[in-house]
Amino acid sequence: MSTAIQLYRNLKGDKAIWLIFFVLSLFSVLIVYSASGSEAYKWHGGNTEYFLIKQLILLILGMFTTYVCYQLNYIHYSNIAPVLMIIIVPLLLYTGIFGDEINDSRRWLTIPFINNTFQPSDIAKVALILYVARSLAIRQEYIKDFKGAFLPIIMPVVLVCGLIAPSDFSTAALLFVTCLLMMFIGRVSLKYVALLVFMGLVLLSILVMLGTWEVTADYFRLDTWISRLQGNDVWQVNQSKIAIANGEWIGEGPGNSFQRNILPFAYADFIYAIICEEYGLIGGVFIIAMFLWLLFRCINIVTRCPKAFGAILAMGLCLNIVIQAFANVAVSVDLVPVTGLTLPLISSGGTSLIFTCMSIGIILSVSKYVEQAELEQIELSKIESDAANH
Amino acid sequence: MAQMNRKNELLIRAYLVMAVFVAVALVVVLRLFNVSVVEGDEWRELGGKYVKWQPVKADRGNIYAEDGSLLAASEMIFDIRMDPTVSTDYSFERGIDSLCILITKHLNANKTPSEWKKRLVDARQGWKKHKKKGSKSIPIAKNLTFEQIDKARKFPLFRKGRNSGGIIIDKTSRRGKPYKEMASRTIGVDRQNASKIGLEGAFDTFLKGKEEKRLERLVDRGVWIPVFDPSEFETQRGADLYTTIDVEVQDIVHNELLSMVLHQEAEAACAVVMDVETGGIKAISNLSKLKSGGYAEIYNHAVGTSSEPGSTAKLFTALALLEGSNIDLKDRVEVSGGRKKFYDLWMEDSHRHGRNMLNFLEVIEESSNVGIASFALKHFKGLEGKKKYVSYLEQFGLTDKTHIEIAGEPMPLVKHPVKDKAKWSGTTLPWMAHGYESSMTPLQILKFYNGIANNGRLMKPYLVKEISHEAEILREIKPKVEVSAMASKSNIETLQYMLESVVESGTGKGLKSDIVKIAGKTGTARVNYTKKEERKKYNASFAGYFPVDAPKYSMIVMFYDPKKGYYGGSVAGPVFKNIAEKIYQVKGDLLDPVREQYAELQNKKMPNKHSGYASDYAKLINHIDLDVEVNSKSRWVDIAPERNKLTIDKKKIKGDQVPNVIGMGLRDAVYILENVGLDVKIEGVGKVKKQSIKPGAKVSGQQIEIYLN
């Protein structure tokens, strides 16, 4: 334990973000183990350890990723961004056409040799946020310009979101909103932001139209969406509410969820309901507080960050995580229709966890250099004041 | 300064975003509070009403005959219901027409497509308008096979699954007996609300598997559907029973017994064939007269009906005499024309022989009641003598149950001169000596005769030789020797000679066969001798074994109250003979003791190339006396003929490669293929002739077809 504390002391960057990261990771192991109980029994002959071990391995991989990303000076991400974009666009195209179909949706790619599926949209999220942050940062001088700033920023956003949307509309919409907020924070003219909101609505209607057109209907999985909007997921949502109600104030206790047997994808989509059932209202509020605290810390980075790129980057990555978390929670408490989005860091979702950890690592890298810059500033002013005194 | 303004603008916007998120968080928390606390009670109550745990029976194990033929099996049957309310308007309208056409074509032709459509559309619209007018559970089709279900799952709407397509599949199982009435009482019945009988009852704990619970949810008043797809729900299947029943023998026994029982209009009849060496029951038939006039397996007489054995019991006395005295086959006894008074009771021989003196052998040959009774009285004098007589019966295994696996066997009734002193009178010994004042089941009598055929080694009768679950053998039942020597070797030989003589020149003359030499004893027992005023009723039986030179099967045939004759020799005897002849013709190769013939045959034609489970081949190879070169002790082997010998090598099976199953039997092939993760589709019967994926190809869960001939 003392070595763990020692290690924690030696970590640079925002200590609070580190703490939030560790606490949520720990929570994920507990809750995935519990929630997957019924599913695990169904598919692995009662081998509940299977999910626990899988989640632990993913977490270790994730933490390693976080550490690597945190070590790298965030300035370099600015240079990596365009390269990633060049890779990601063909990859998304390829997945859309040749990818593996899981749950009626073509969003998976099998990595050769290790035989594991992953979603290219997970890399695309990080890549696009890096790229938008870079674009916003280098155009700060003339950011209100339409041709010089707005267009070059928005084109890749539309392209990437458009490629993700057919197979995974929720993720595309979420990414689009994230980029919109980044542009808003990144001082893009309110006019254009409003235009963007309008464009988003247009895009949505086009998709619905394409979906209704028989030729493309199956490709756009419109049935799933119509069924969501018509409220045929009511049963699921009711089960989720029952889970929350079962938890009352302090919950049924770890591993005592009953609704995990009933809720489909209890370990992913409806994990928040299971948290509430096992840890009660208190546990539920705690999770929301954690994500909100993460956002607070990132705003704090923004206030202290001397460079626009770092500020917007940290904000973008953080927003993406927090929006997804809130979307997931909102589904469980029946504020929005079922989206199929997981609770970042906590849901067992395979490779997406790695990319969430990557985001956290980059945020921590920014905060580390913010601290360093501040230290240098203090040293500098010290030297200056010393010089003045002499 | 511009730098400063920019920073401020950025910060203001960031704070604005933050404010939005704080607001959203507040809404979520309020909502959470609302669900958990304000509406909490309602939701919690709803939770209890929505779902329940429902026990699900596992698939029941199968019962097999010795050669692997199915005697009783559970087949999965499926019912389909549809909830027409769950799909979206869009997909419902798009799919309903073709769905209805497919339902009529493949699942249920009772309604035309348009009738189906009306039914489903009405239920859907009714539900949407007012719940009571519609329904969430429309029965589509019942008793479907797995293949039909597989097809139905690909229909429009249905392919969207239960939650958005509305297909509800219920799985049940039906117990089937491919051989219908044959041995059905012994195989038994798996009843829901009454005690299970036969092997089904005796091995229920193994057969029934593990019961699981599954969650079901309420969708409509009284309509519960499983939360998860029931075809994906796994229960641990019950174990399989492998019995000693030989389908060919059983078939012969059943048909012969049936034709005679019909002719005789007997109340009932039963016949049991036992493997001499092991005591394994090869066939067991029980036919009882139904009120409607026909005959059916409704009671297991062979196991459960105890009656006075009559003349078949004379052999018990004969063996006791041989063991307990210096009696000789030529010793003579006064029988005074077959009618003699013992104490205050007259005893009569049922067969008219008209002789005054008979020797010991003749007494058995002619089945003289007076003769055997007189010998018994002469040699078992006084209390000590009587005790000695009964102790011999005990030594021959006649005073205990056979402990056959199935329920309902009564204890044999054998009086003891001391323990049953009150019931023992002066007439007890002479009457016991010829099969009265005692009671036994046919199987208990047969056990004794089997012991004689087996040269004095008394075997425990049994029906089940193996219980296995998938490939794992849970229990293997080996033949059990109850008494290794019932009597001295020479006395057993004498008894065998007597039994041969019965058929050669005694009451069993009718059983003399050109095809197979039989030894045995007739039994004719008067049933209702205490009721003088009633029509005389008899039980006619014959117990024995064949072929005489190297006994392979022992058998008892018993008729209860036959109407067209009553002698064991004329009622049960012909059935015994017909069965023995037919078995001999079918199993001639097994019965023939001359092994040389095989060797000769094998030299002419070596077996073809095979692959399979090693221990199966071990059994086979032991049987055929061949030179065998064993190069591997692996579980799966390739067998190849080489001029004059067979070689056995390790079968090459690699985990990630499609194995070669050509030449294998179905059971082995499916086991191996499924073990490496292939989905097996079978065509034809016999041995594997062709496989759709080449051996050595990479396994990735694909489907493989195997063709058998």
PDB file of N, CA and C in Angstrom, chain B residues 69 134 246 249 349-350 476 534 659:
ATOM      1  N   SER B  69     -29.169 -49.256 -30.509  1.00  0.00           N
ATOM      2  CA  SER B  69     -30.485 -48.837 -31.001  1.00  0.00           C
ATOM      3  C   SER B  69     -31.214 -48.108 -29.888  1.00  0.00           C
ATOM      4  N   GLY B 134     -56.633  -6.844 -28.000  1.00  0.00           N
ATOM      5  CA  GLY B 134     -55.596  -7.521 -28.780  1.00  0.00           C
ATOM      6  C   GLY B 134     -54.935  -8.619 -27.984  1.00  0.00           C
ATOM      7  N   ASP B 246     -31.253 -56.891 -26.327  1.00  0.00           N
ATOM      8  CA  ASP B 246     -30.854 -57.111 -27.706  1.00  0.00           C
ATOM      9  C   ASP B 246     -32.103 -56.969 -28.560  1.00  0.00           C
ATOM     10  N   VAL B 249     -33.351 -60.047 -30.541  1.00  0.00           N
ATOM     11  CA  VAL B 249     -33.921 -61.092 -29.673  1.00  0.00           C
ATOM     12  C   VAL B 249     -35.260 -60.626 -29.119  1.00  0.00           C
ATOM     13  N   ASP B 349     -50.389 -86.870 -10.285  1.00  0.00           N
ATOM     14  CA  ASP B 349     -49.511 -86.407 -11.356  1.00  0.00           C
ATOM     15  C   ASP B 349     -50.377 -85.806 -12.451  1.00  0.00           C
ATOM     16  N   SER B 350     -49.938 -84.728 -12.996  1.00  0.00           N
ATOM     17  CA  SER B 350     -50.774 -84.113 -14.026  1.00  0.00           C
ATOM     18  C   SER B 350     -50.621 -84.812 -15.371  1.00  0.00           C
ATOM     19  N   GLU B 476     -20.172 -48.202 -14.958  1.00  0.00           N
ATOM     20  CA  GLU B 476     -20.160 -49.371 -15.810  1.00  0.00           C
ATOM     21  C   GLU B 476     -20.553 -50.550 -14.929  1.00  0.00           C
ATOM     22  N   GLU B 534     -64.750 -73.595  -8.961  1.00  0.00           N
ATOM     23  CA  GLU B 534     -64.411 -72.799 -10.146  1.00  0.00           C
ATOM     24  C   GLU B 534     -63.838 -73.650 -11.266  1.00  0.00           C
ATOM     25  N   PRO B 659     -10.392 -32.976 -38.667  1.00  0.00           N
ATOM     26  CA  PRO B 659      -9.897 -34.349 -38.659  1.00  0.00           C
ATOM     27  C   PRO B 659     -10.511 -35.189 -39.779  1.00  0.00           C
TER      28      PRO B 659
END
